[in-house]
Amino acid sequence: MNLKIAIHYCCSYHIITILLLFFFAEHVQAQDDDDIRPQVWSLDIEGNEQYPDIVLLDNIATEAPDFFRRLRFWNHDGFDFMEDEIRRDVIRIERYYHRLGYPHASVSYEVETGRKNWRRAVTFYVQEGPPTMIDNLEYEVVDNNGLLQELEEYPVFQRSKEQQSLREGQRYQLIRHSDVEGRFLNTLRNMGYVFAEVNVTADVDTVVNTASVSIKLSPGPIAYFDSIRVSGTQTVSEDYVVRETSIQPGERYSQDKLREAQREIFSHHLFRFATITVPDQPSDSTVDININVREHALRSVRVQGGLGIEELIRADVSWQHRNIWGNAHSFTSRTRGSFLEQSANFDYLIPYIFNTHSSITISPFVQRLDEQNYQLLRGGINNSFLYQYSQQLAGNIAYEYTRNEERITGEAEIVEEQLIEDQLYDISSIQLSGYYSETPDITLSRGWALRPYAEFSGIFGAGALGYQRFRLDVRRYFNFRALQIALRTEGGVLFTDDVNLPSHIRFYSGGTNSVRGWTRRQLGPKRAFIEDEEFQNYIPLGGQSAFNFNVELRQDLRRIIPNFGVAAFLDGGQVWRDATGFNVTDLQYGIGGGVRYQSPVGPVRVDFGYKVNPTPEDLREFEGADFGPPLNRWAIHFSIGQAF
């Protein structure tokens, strides 16, 4: 009985204490609320049918905190309630509607006080009214109406007419005038009319809500490239700069040709800055252009370093000498070192072969790899031909010859009843690779990205090994403001008649940029490593076919914590010993999440992966005994750069 009374007394005491604390906190908060300036706590728009709230909110100054921002209850800055600004927002919304073809649109607003005295709920009420429709559209060529029929014979001009946003039967939008003028101006300049002018006018009847639109074209004369003046060169000849543009005097003028020429010069390894401009000049049949460049230093040294779970510490030092013989060729020496790889190579670049898109690189190299299941020492030469068709599309063909010495870690490996020991062999292979991305900047994750690869070794009887290896990497990115969904599938297959296939040629899976429930190369077939008659570990065997997929959700948290983000992922994959061994039921999965920090050198990434369906080998179980460490279903990954 005394125990029950004591418990009852104790519980009552704690309840009273909690109530007193709650009352005290509310009292303090009420006092603090009186000191807080009025803040916009919620913001709504009603009556808008043609345009969603998110579009209209981008056109006003008043803001309200989103869900994540409200979590920072200790900081109310940035959302001050200012009624004068709200009145100006009313005018902004009305003008936005007027420019988009709703001349009778009107907006009002209402402000309510929330549960706390400093909170304000703002609501805008929109009455859109009827739109203005285009009932007549005509094209006119100033001073030469007969030229219109000639222009319409060009497909590029017809496409501009079909794609421009002011057409009969559609809503008239004043805001589209500049878009239409820019479209036709760009079209005419690509057709050679460098001095063209375009003007869009409209006669609007607000009574019957109709508009008559006129697009007036002043093409001027067709012009051809004439003189090309180059400035800013120091060690490079002016003729070389002109050659890089691919512009020939007497060639018909094109605005796209000019932009492409500027991109070619700017992306060249000799130049750090480039502009191409058309100076003021009389409107006649010729056009002069000016090219201004700034060269890189002839010699430069670059030192890079990094940390990661797999390589631990890595360092990269390179020295580059540009324009060696005065012909724009460059020489680069590079050394790279980590706990996995040590290498040195020398690259000789010839930047112009057939045109500005083509180049050849000759690269002798030596490399040492220290993987868990083998050590490899190799040296050789790689000769590659790169064709950069555009910023989004490139292809490469290379020939590589290497001398290789591979040492199996631990005991010799038994594969298909044959013993594989240390090997010394030559490889002579042709490698084909490509790259496609929807965005010109390959560092941005947008849209589609494809990376195909094919390698053919031993053709024409050269080299000691004969095999054909194929790989394809496909990526897709969906962006929703602060949220991104990233998808990737990657697979490969290797065909060969050589039973004693070296370990470094096979496929592997698992690791920081693969299936993250596993550490580097640990997903797939393994063999037990026995030393002094005691089990030590499982060593990956690799295989002739592999498949991986990744699904990752990336949430930017900059509204709460600047430069930070989080991610959640589902990875899956498998490696098969045979080229035809693919079976979807064999796939193993990893799930997890991580933290991202946007540093000046790229996103710093920490991921935690969990094995969903591990095998006994994955958990380091051997002959019924458990040799695995605690939490052996988990893997931690740290690196710089996104997983894909």
XYZ file of C-alpha atoms in Angstrom:
644
model
C 0.000 0.000 0.000
C 2.802 2.396 0.912
C 4.448 1.629 -2.428
C 1.238 2.520 -4.303
C 0.902 5.751 -2.334
C 4.533 6.626 -3.066
C 4.070 5.949 -6.767
C 0.841 7.971 -6.829
C 2.510 10.831 -4.992
C 5.524 10.745 -7.308
C 3.371 10.765 -10.457
C 1.207 13.595 -9.116
C 4.304 15.581 -8.238
C 5.717 15.196 -11.778
C 2.400 16.079 -13.410
C 2.136 19.247 -11.328
C 5.754 20.093 -12.170
C 5.116 19.651 -15.888
C 1.979 21.811 -15.737
C 3.858 24.546 -13.897
C 6.667 24.429 -16.436
C 4.177 24.547 -19.307
C 2.379 27.526 -17.710
C 5.688 29.283 -17.132
C 6.818 28.659 -20.755
C 3.507 29.936 -22.099
C 3.741 33.015 -19.896
C 7.295 33.728 -21.052
C 6.324 33.043 -24.650
C 3.355 35.424 -24.337
C 5.711 38.100 -23.076
C 8.132 37.369 -25.910
C 5.293 37.454 -28.464
C 4.580 41.048 -27.544
C 8.135 41.949 -28.555
C 8.014 40.221 -31.978
C 7.298 42.369 -35.010
C 4.269 41.258 -37.067
C 5.311 38.461 -39.425
C 3.704 36.883 -42.493
C 2.967 33.333 -41.322
C 0.844 32.067 -44.233
C 0.250 33.282 -47.782
C -2.563 32.089 -50.071
C -3.971 33.010 -53.472
C -7.573 32.280 -54.418
C -9.523 32.666 -57.641
C -6.570 31.978 -59.939
C -7.447 29.351 -62.542
C -4.959 29.887 -65.375
C -1.780 30.133 -63.303
C -0.912 28.139 -60.147
C 0.093 29.764 -56.888
C 3.780 28.980 -57.386
C 3.870 31.071 -60.594
C 2.148 34.096 -59.069
C 4.220 33.934 -55.877
C 7.373 34.293 -57.970
C 6.096 37.690 -59.146
C 5.497 39.293 -55.749
C 7.725 40.436 -52.912
C 5.734 39.160 -49.921
C 6.893 35.753 -48.663
C 5.778 33.286 -46.004
C 7.942 30.648 -44.290
C 7.636 27.112 -45.651
C 7.419 24.013 -43.469
C 11.183 23.731 -42.968
C 11.597 27.417 -42.234
C 8.877 27.279 -39.577
C 10.923 24.693 -37.718
C 13.404 27.463 -36.963
C 10.957 28.963 -34.471
C 13.758 30.835 -32.717
C 14.417 32.996 -35.791
C 11.578 35.124 -37.223
C 13.692 37.343 -39.456
C 12.963 37.722 -43.149
C 9.145 37.678 -43.207
C 8.163 41.068 -41.813
C 4.547 42.037 -42.465
C 4.474 45.266 -44.536
C 1.053 46.279 -45.797
C 2.476 48.820 -48.240
C 4.410 46.016 -49.909
C 1.257 43.897 -50.091
C -0.534 46.737 -51.891
C 2.326 46.853 -54.372
C 1.993 43.085 -54.784
C -1.627 43.589 -55.801
C -0.426 45.848 -58.620
C 2.284 43.335 -59.572
C -0.222 40.478 -59.920
C -2.612 42.625 -61.932
C 0.137 43.756 -64.299
C 1.298 40.173 -64.691
C -2.199 39.155 -65.797
C -2.471 42.165 -68.107
C 0.774 41.224 -69.881
C -0.499 37.675 -70.308
C -3.713 38.679 -72.050
C -6.186 39.353 -69.208
C -6.756 43.141 -69.422
C -9.703 43.118 -66.997
C -7.995 41.148 -64.220
C -8.314 42.645 -60.733
C -6.830 41.656 -57.366
C -7.768 42.364 -53.740
C -6.345 41.120 -50.458
C -7.287 40.282 -46.863
C -5.144 40.092 -43.717
C -6.045 38.078 -40.605
C -4.283 37.827 -37.261
C -3.313 34.295 -36.222
C -3.394 32.478 -32.898
C -0.334 34.461 -31.843
C -0.512 38.234 -32.048
C 2.516 38.545 -34.333
C 1.276 36.069 -36.968
C -0.465 37.372 -40.094
C -2.323 35.328 -42.691
C -2.405 37.079 -46.071
C -4.813 36.067 -48.839
C -4.925 37.512 -52.359
C -8.217 37.224 -54.277
C -7.913 37.172 -58.075
C -10.644 37.888 -60.605
C -9.096 36.976 -63.950
C -11.836 38.131 -66.334
C -12.042 37.188 -70.038
C -8.807 36.879 -72.091
C -7.905 38.824 -75.236
C -7.742 36.555 -78.291
C -5.751 37.082 -81.508
C -8.203 37.323 -84.406
C -5.710 38.466 -87.056
C -1.968 37.882 -87.600
C 0.052 39.206 -90.501
C 3.727 39.275 -91.526
C 5.242 42.224 -93.335
C 8.702 42.715 -94.848
C 9.551 46.400 -94.723
C 10.369 47.931 -98.145
C 10.351 44.508 -99.857
C 7.097 42.574 -99.603
C 8.246 40.195 -102.349
C 10.989 38.907 -100.042
C 8.437 37.356 -97.665
C 7.562 34.617 -100.139
C 11.272 33.860 -100.604
C 11.850 33.645 -96.842
C 8.912 31.262 -96.399
C 10.621 28.769 -98.703
C 13.275 28.152 -96.040
C 12.338 25.393 -93.505
C 14.032 27.303 -90.654
C 11.777 30.316 -91.261
C 8.677 28.100 -91.457
C 9.603 26.482 -88.141
C 9.868 29.910 -86.528
C 6.382 30.786 -87.767
C 4.978 27.505 -86.441
C 6.696 27.684 -83.059
C 6.341 31.363 -82.201
C 3.826 32.086 -79.429
C 1.583 34.723 -81.100
C -0.807 32.893 -83.437
C -4.396 33.354 -84.577
C -6.996 31.821 -82.289
C -4.694 31.925 -79.262
C -4.541 34.275 -76.314
C -2.720 37.538 -76.924
C 0.157 38.127 -74.473
C 2.106 41.355 -74.468
C 4.868 39.615 -72.545
C 5.559 37.439 -75.630
C 6.560 40.344 -77.881
C 10.254 40.140 -76.974
C 10.281 36.330 -77.381
C 8.811 36.547 -80.883
C 11.141 39.361 -81.892
C 14.142 37.436 -80.584
C 13.120 34.220 -82.365
C 12.750 35.852 -85.789
C 15.828 38.003 -85.267
C 17.910 34.901 -84.526
C 16.378 33.080 -87.526
C 17.166 35.911 -89.932
C 20.719 36.270 -88.644
C 21.293 32.539 -89.094
C 20.110 32.964 -92.672
C 22.767 35.633 -93.300
C 20.814 38.809 -92.508
C 23.194 40.114 -89.848
C 21.697 43.632 -89.843
C 18.067 42.448 -89.540
C 15.486 44.133 -87.303
C 12.141 42.773 -86.083
C 9.249 44.668 -84.501
C 5.963 43.271 -83.150
C 2.951 45.575 -82.801
C -0.657 44.917 -81.809
C -3.969 46.734 -82.071
C -6.019 45.624 -79.040
C -9.796 46.114 -78.749
C -10.599 45.854 -75.037
C -14.345 46.034 -75.684
C -14.602 42.805 -77.655
C -11.306 41.424 -76.257
C -9.569 40.870 -79.595
C -6.121 41.782 -80.929
C -4.686 42.240 -84.405
C -0.947 41.420 -84.416
C 1.603 42.542 -86.996
C 5.164 41.153 -87.218
C 7.349 43.529 -89.232
C 10.656 42.202 -90.613
C 13.498 44.386 -91.858
C 16.095 41.827 -93.077
C 18.521 44.169 -94.780
C 21.157 42.738 -97.161
C 22.559 39.200 -96.987
C 26.071 39.493 -95.529
C 29.210 37.341 -95.822
C 32.170 37.094 -93.459
C 34.981 39.383 -94.546
C 37.917 40.403 -92.354
C 38.615 38.735 -88.987
C 40.622 40.808 -86.526
C 42.319 39.028 -83.593
C 43.600 40.721 -80.428
C 45.101 39.514 -77.165
C 47.438 36.820 -78.514
C 50.898 36.446 -76.983
C 52.430 33.123 -78.043
C 49.752 31.875 -80.454
C 49.567 33.142 -84.016
C 46.486 35.016 -85.168
C 46.112 32.546 -88.047
C 45.784 29.698 -85.540
C 42.989 31.506 -83.674
C 41.143 32.095 -86.953
C 41.547 28.420 -87.864
C 40.006 27.386 -84.533
C 36.847 29.333 -85.395
C 36.346 27.351 -88.650
C 35.073 30.621 -90.197
C 36.157 31.218 -93.771
C 36.140 34.711 -95.385
C 33.421 34.757 -98.027
C 31.273 32.300 -96.048
C 27.638 33.309 -95.503
C 27.081 34.885 -92.104
C 25.398 32.798 -89.384
C 24.734 33.718 -85.771
C 25.020 30.063 -84.700
C 28.332 29.795 -86.518
C 29.601 32.736 -84.485
C 28.475 31.210 -81.175
C 30.032 27.854 -82.046
C 33.304 29.569 -82.942
C 33.393 31.321 -79.571
C 32.721 28.025 -77.739
C 35.519 26.309 -79.656
C 38.076 28.965 -78.731
C 36.908 29.264 -75.131
C 37.113 25.480 -74.571
C 40.593 25.253 -76.115
C 43.342 24.379 -73.627
C 45.413 27.423 -74.679
C 42.816 30.071 -73.839
C 41.174 31.114 -70.604
C 38.938 33.780 -72.140
C 37.457 34.443 -75.587
C 34.835 36.753 -77.104
C 33.686 37.260 -80.689
C 31.813 40.463 -81.496
C 30.423 42.232 -84.548
C 31.576 45.872 -84.414
C 29.506 48.783 -85.680
C 29.795 48.956 -89.462
C 27.766 49.964 -92.523
C 24.898 47.670 -93.511
C 26.209 46.058 -96.676
C 27.022 42.612 -98.060
C 30.125 42.038 -95.913
C 30.593 41.827 -92.162
C 33.798 42.138 -90.123
C 34.224 40.390 -86.762
C 36.567 40.958 -83.822
C 38.059 38.132 -81.741
C 39.556 38.896 -78.341
C 41.414 36.157 -76.433
C 43.425 35.739 -73.248
C 45.939 32.924 -73.099
C 46.669 30.570 -70.229
C 50.175 30.586 -68.802
C 52.504 28.435 -70.895
C 53.376 26.280 -67.891
C 51.296 25.405 -64.854
C 51.339 23.032 -61.905
C 48.225 21.597 -60.295
C 48.093 19.797 -56.964
C 44.967 18.012 -55.765
C 44.165 15.804 -52.817
C 41.254 14.045 -51.202
C 39.993 11.619 -48.592
C 37.723 8.605 -48.875
C 36.801 5.321 -47.248
C 38.130 3.288 -50.168
C 41.350 5.081 -51.134
C 41.833 6.677 -47.695
C 44.211 9.406 -48.883
C 44.806 10.346 -52.512
C 47.031 12.939 -54.107
C 47.394 14.112 -57.686
C 50.198 16.297 -59.050
C 50.399 17.404 -62.693
C 52.648 19.707 -64.703
C 51.523 21.054 -68.078
C 53.433 22.796 -70.832
C 51.177 24.378 -73.457
C 52.052 25.355 -77.011
C 55.329 23.432 -76.942
C 56.503 24.029 -80.491
C 54.330 27.032 -81.198
C 51.726 24.756 -82.821
C 49.274 24.524 -79.878
C 50.400 21.007 -78.892
C 50.659 20.404 -75.150
C 52.558 18.036 -72.867
C 51.332 16.963 -69.429
C 53.057 14.786 -66.846
C 50.972 13.454 -63.999
C 51.503 11.306 -60.924
C 48.729 9.942 -58.774
C 48.969 8.077 -55.493
C 46.606 6.457 -53.004
C 46.373 3.261 -50.972
C 44.724 1.569 -53.967
C 46.578 2.972 -56.943
C 49.910 4.527 -57.820
C 50.449 5.718 -61.370
C 52.439 8.017 -63.613
C 51.621 9.021 -67.169
C 52.680 11.473 -69.855
C 50.104 12.943 -72.249
C 50.959 14.533 -75.564
C 47.924 16.337 -77.014
C 47.471 17.250 -80.674
C 44.300 19.402 -80.590
C 43.431 19.829 -84.283
C 43.250 16.841 -86.660
C 40.441 17.182 -89.208
C 38.707 20.144 -87.572
C 38.296 21.845 -84.212
C 36.183 18.941 -82.902
C 38.944 16.335 -83.278
C 42.116 15.647 -81.290
C 44.654 12.887 -80.609
C 46.320 12.092 -77.283
C 49.373 9.830 -76.940
C 49.786 8.554 -73.356
C 52.556 6.226 -72.151
C 51.952 5.167 -68.553
C 52.830 2.876 -65.653
C 50.366 1.801 -62.968
C 50.262 -0.260 -59.801
C 46.979 -1.485 -58.304
C 46.583 -2.982 -54.827
C 43.179 -4.647 -54.736
C 42.031 -7.095 -52.082
C 42.223 -10.097 -54.405
C 45.237 -9.203 -56.556
C 48.136 -6.869 -57.172
C 48.740 -5.570 -60.684
C 51.751 -3.888 -62.185
C 51.239 -2.690 -65.735
C 52.831 -0.372 -68.218
C 52.077 0.558 -71.779
C 50.750 3.201 -74.122
C 47.303 4.472 -75.005
C 46.631 6.321 -78.248
C 43.174 7.877 -78.415
C 41.239 9.867 -80.989
C 38.495 12.098 -79.536
C 35.720 13.687 -81.566
C 33.764 16.282 -79.604
C 30.721 16.668 -81.829
C 29.119 19.121 -79.396
C 29.173 19.976 -75.720
C 26.589 17.248 -75.152
C 27.908 14.516 -77.452
C 31.393 13.031 -77.789
C 32.992 9.820 -79.013
C 36.425 8.266 -78.513
C 38.362 5.439 -80.148
C 41.618 4.268 -78.594
C 44.270 1.632 -79.073
C 46.039 0.392 -75.950
C 48.981 -1.952 -75.554
C 50.082 -3.014 -72.068
C 52.501 -5.400 -70.423
C 50.918 -6.798 -67.240
C 52.080 -8.711 -64.188
C 49.288 -9.882 -61.890
C 49.854 -11.499 -58.503
C 47.029 -13.328 -56.770
C 46.560 -12.354 -53.121
C 46.907 -15.213 -50.656
C 46.439 -18.719 -51.967
C 46.168 -19.419 -55.673
C 42.670 -19.085 -57.055
C 40.796 -22.133 -58.374
C 38.463 -21.395 -61.250
C 36.676 -24.126 -63.198
C 39.042 -26.813 -61.892
C 42.119 -24.911 -63.018
C 44.684 -23.232 -60.810
C 45.353 -19.540 -61.429
C 48.684 -18.328 -60.108
C 50.705 -15.222 -60.886
C 50.416 -14.226 -64.523
C 52.528 -12.279 -66.988
C 50.705 -11.301 -70.166
C 50.277 -8.693 -72.898
C 46.998 -6.983 -73.842
C 46.399 -5.352 -77.200
C 42.926 -3.842 -77.412
C 40.761 -1.347 -79.244
C 38.421 0.654 -77.017
C 35.317 2.523 -78.122
C 33.503 4.900 -75.765
C 30.995 7.694 -75.963
C 29.152 10.244 -73.900
C 25.802 11.962 -74.260
C 24.170 14.425 -71.871
C 21.134 16.660 -72.237
C 23.010 19.510 -70.567
C 26.174 21.111 -71.985
C 27.797 21.137 -68.534
C 28.523 17.486 -67.665
C 28.987 18.414 -63.992
C 25.274 19.246 -63.744
C 22.800 16.444 -63.050
C 19.978 17.152 -65.481
C 17.896 15.052 -67.872
C 19.427 12.009 -69.556
C 23.062 10.902 -69.632
C 24.465 7.842 -71.455
C 27.954 6.302 -71.368
C 28.501 3.300 -73.689
C 31.814 1.386 -73.769
C 33.182 -1.499 -75.831
C 36.611 -3.159 -75.827
C 38.003 -5.717 -78.270
C 41.223 -7.457 -77.247
C 43.380 -9.861 -79.201
C 42.106 -8.893 -82.642
C 44.471 -9.613 -85.544
C 46.217 -12.112 -83.283
C 47.939 -9.408 -81.203
C 48.332 -9.772 -77.427
C 48.058 -12.849 -75.247
C 44.384 -12.482 -74.313
C 41.307 -12.472 -76.492
C 38.055 -11.049 -75.152
C 35.220 -8.636 -75.913
C 33.909 -6.459 -73.102
C 30.798 -4.234 -73.253
C 29.388 -1.816 -70.678
C 26.522 0.680 -70.633
C 25.717 3.340 -68.033
C 22.338 5.134 -68.299
C 21.293 7.947 -65.950
C 18.140 10.024 -65.566
C 17.554 13.011 -63.292
C 14.253 14.627 -62.254
C 14.424 18.008 -60.529
C 11.639 19.475 -58.379
C 12.957 22.706 -56.864
C 14.931 21.526 -53.790
C 14.277 17.799 -54.437
C 16.034 15.677 -57.041
C 15.317 12.066 -58.014
C 18.383 10.420 -59.560
C 18.219 7.059 -61.351
C 20.994 4.927 -62.810
C 21.290 1.493 -64.405
C 24.665 0.029 -65.257
C 25.505 -3.331 -66.764
C 28.298 -5.156 -68.509
C 29.160 -8.437 -70.163
C 32.487 -10.025 -71.098
C 32.955 -12.763 -73.707
C 36.126 -14.836 -73.790
C 37.436 -18.363 -74.345
C 40.324 -17.862 -71.903
C 39.683 -19.784 -68.689
C 42.530 -18.113 -66.819
C 41.099 -14.645 -67.247
C 43.080 -12.087 -65.189
C 41.263 -10.627 -62.204
C 41.544 -6.973 -63.232
C 39.575 -7.541 -66.448
C 36.500 -8.975 -64.713
C 33.469 -7.056 -63.442
C 32.949 -6.210 -59.766
C 30.220 -4.541 -57.740
C 29.773 -2.861 -54.380
C 31.286 0.314 -52.988
C 30.968 4.069 -52.688
C 29.646 4.588 -56.241
C 27.931 1.229 -56.658
C 25.732 -0.835 -54.306
C 26.375 0.964 -51.028
C 25.299 -1.760 -48.617
C 28.636 -3.397 -49.482
C 32.180 -2.109 -49.355
C 34.411 -1.912 -52.414
C 33.947 -4.914 -54.781
C 32.433 -7.092 -52.039
C 29.105 -7.824 -53.768
C 29.164 -11.033 -55.796
C 31.025 -14.359 -55.801
C 33.864 -14.769 -53.310
C 36.452 -17.301 -52.163
C 37.678 -17.972 -48.651
C 41.182 -16.755 -47.810
C 42.897 -19.253 -45.496
C 46.234 -18.464 -43.892
C 48.035 -20.778 -41.452
C 44.979 -23.043 -41.607
C 42.790 -20.262 -40.224
C 40.037 -18.378 -42.001
C 40.940 -14.744 -42.583
C 38.399 -13.228 -44.940
C 36.433 -13.606 -48.159
C 38.074 -12.280 -51.318
C 35.999 -11.203 -54.346
C 36.339 -13.278 -57.523
C 34.658 -10.963 -59.999
C 32.728 -12.223 -63.006
C 31.974 -11.990 -66.697
C 28.651 -10.184 -66.316
C 27.254 -7.630 -63.890
C 24.224 -5.430 -63.363
C 23.604 -2.562 -60.931
C 20.857 -0.014 -60.373
C 20.533 2.999 -58.101
C 17.561 5.092 -57.018
C 18.414 8.159 -54.932
C 16.321 11.010 -53.519
C 18.355 14.150 -52.818
C 16.801 16.861 -50.662
C 18.444 20.257 -50.411
C 18.233 21.726 -46.876
C 19.637 25.173 -47.644
C 16.473 26.798 -46.276
C 17.270 25.310 -42.862
C 21.029 24.706 -42.917
C 23.047 26.464 -45.642
C 25.027 24.164 -47.988
C 23.620 20.973 -46.451
C 21.374 18.278 -47.866
C 20.260 14.725 -47.198
C 19.720 11.687 -49.402
C 17.938 8.330 -49.265
C 18.747 5.525 -51.659
C 17.904 2.026 -52.844
C 20.712 0.180 -54.633
C 20.765 -3.277 -56.149
C 23.038 -5.452 -58.225
C 24.905 -8.688 -58.742
C 27.960 -10.186 -60.436
C 27.841 -13.532 -62.253
C 30.819 -15.751 -63.065
C 29.485 -16.503 -66.570
C 28.588 -14.107 -69.356
C 25.118 -15.672 -69.626
C 24.461 -16.016 -65.907
C 22.114 -13.040 -65.467
C 19.119 -13.870 -63.268
C 16.952 -11.184 -61.695
C 16.270 -13.396 -58.661
C 19.975 -13.240 -57.775
C 19.926 -9.473 -57.215
C 20.947 -8.209 -53.781
C 19.781 -4.915 -52.365
C 21.114 -2.166 -50.174
C 19.161 0.698 -48.637
C 20.288 3.689 -46.661
C 20.773 7.408 -46.487
C 23.375 10.060 -46.116
C 24.355 13.668 -45.612
C 25.649 16.074 -48.263
C 27.694 19.237 -47.755
C 28.263 21.550 -50.722
C 31.922 22.499 -50.371
C 33.970 24.661 -52.774
C 35.473 21.486 -54.292
C 32.165 19.659 -54.699
C 29.590 17.856 -52.558
C 31.140 16.090 -49.570
C 29.164 12.896 -49.099
C 28.703 10.506 -46.160
C 26.443 7.495 -46.815
C 25.247 4.670 -44.580
C 24.198 1.543 -46.476
C 22.390 -1.528 -45.104
C 22.462 -5.013 -46.681
C 18.864 -6.175 -47.156
C 19.517 -9.764 -48.296
C 23.169 -10.657 -47.650
C 24.657 -14.106 -48.216
C 26.586 -15.968 -45.475
C 29.793 -14.901 -47.250
C 28.687 -11.259 -47.049
C 28.358 -11.667 -43.261
C 31.723 -13.496 -43.033
C 30.243 -16.788 -41.918
C 32.573 -19.751 -42.584
C 31.768 -23.408 -41.872
C 29.053 -22.446 -39.407
C 31.170 -19.931 -37.479
C 30.605 -16.172 -37.479
C 33.762 -14.151 -38.162
C 31.973 -10.929 -38.979
C 32.431 -7.685 -37.042
C 29.539 -6.041 -35.157
C 27.024 -4.282 -37.401
C 28.395 -6.213 -40.386
C 25.196 -5.542 -42.326
C 26.189 -1.868 -42.482
C 28.707 -0.078 -44.682
C 29.895 3.530 -44.336
C 31.033 5.534 -47.365
C 32.776 8.902 -47.400
C 33.844 10.727 -50.565
C 33.696 13.972 -52.540
C 31.246 14.109 -55.441
C 27.821 12.601 -56.020
C 27.513 8.819 -56.316
C 26.407 9.335 -59.933
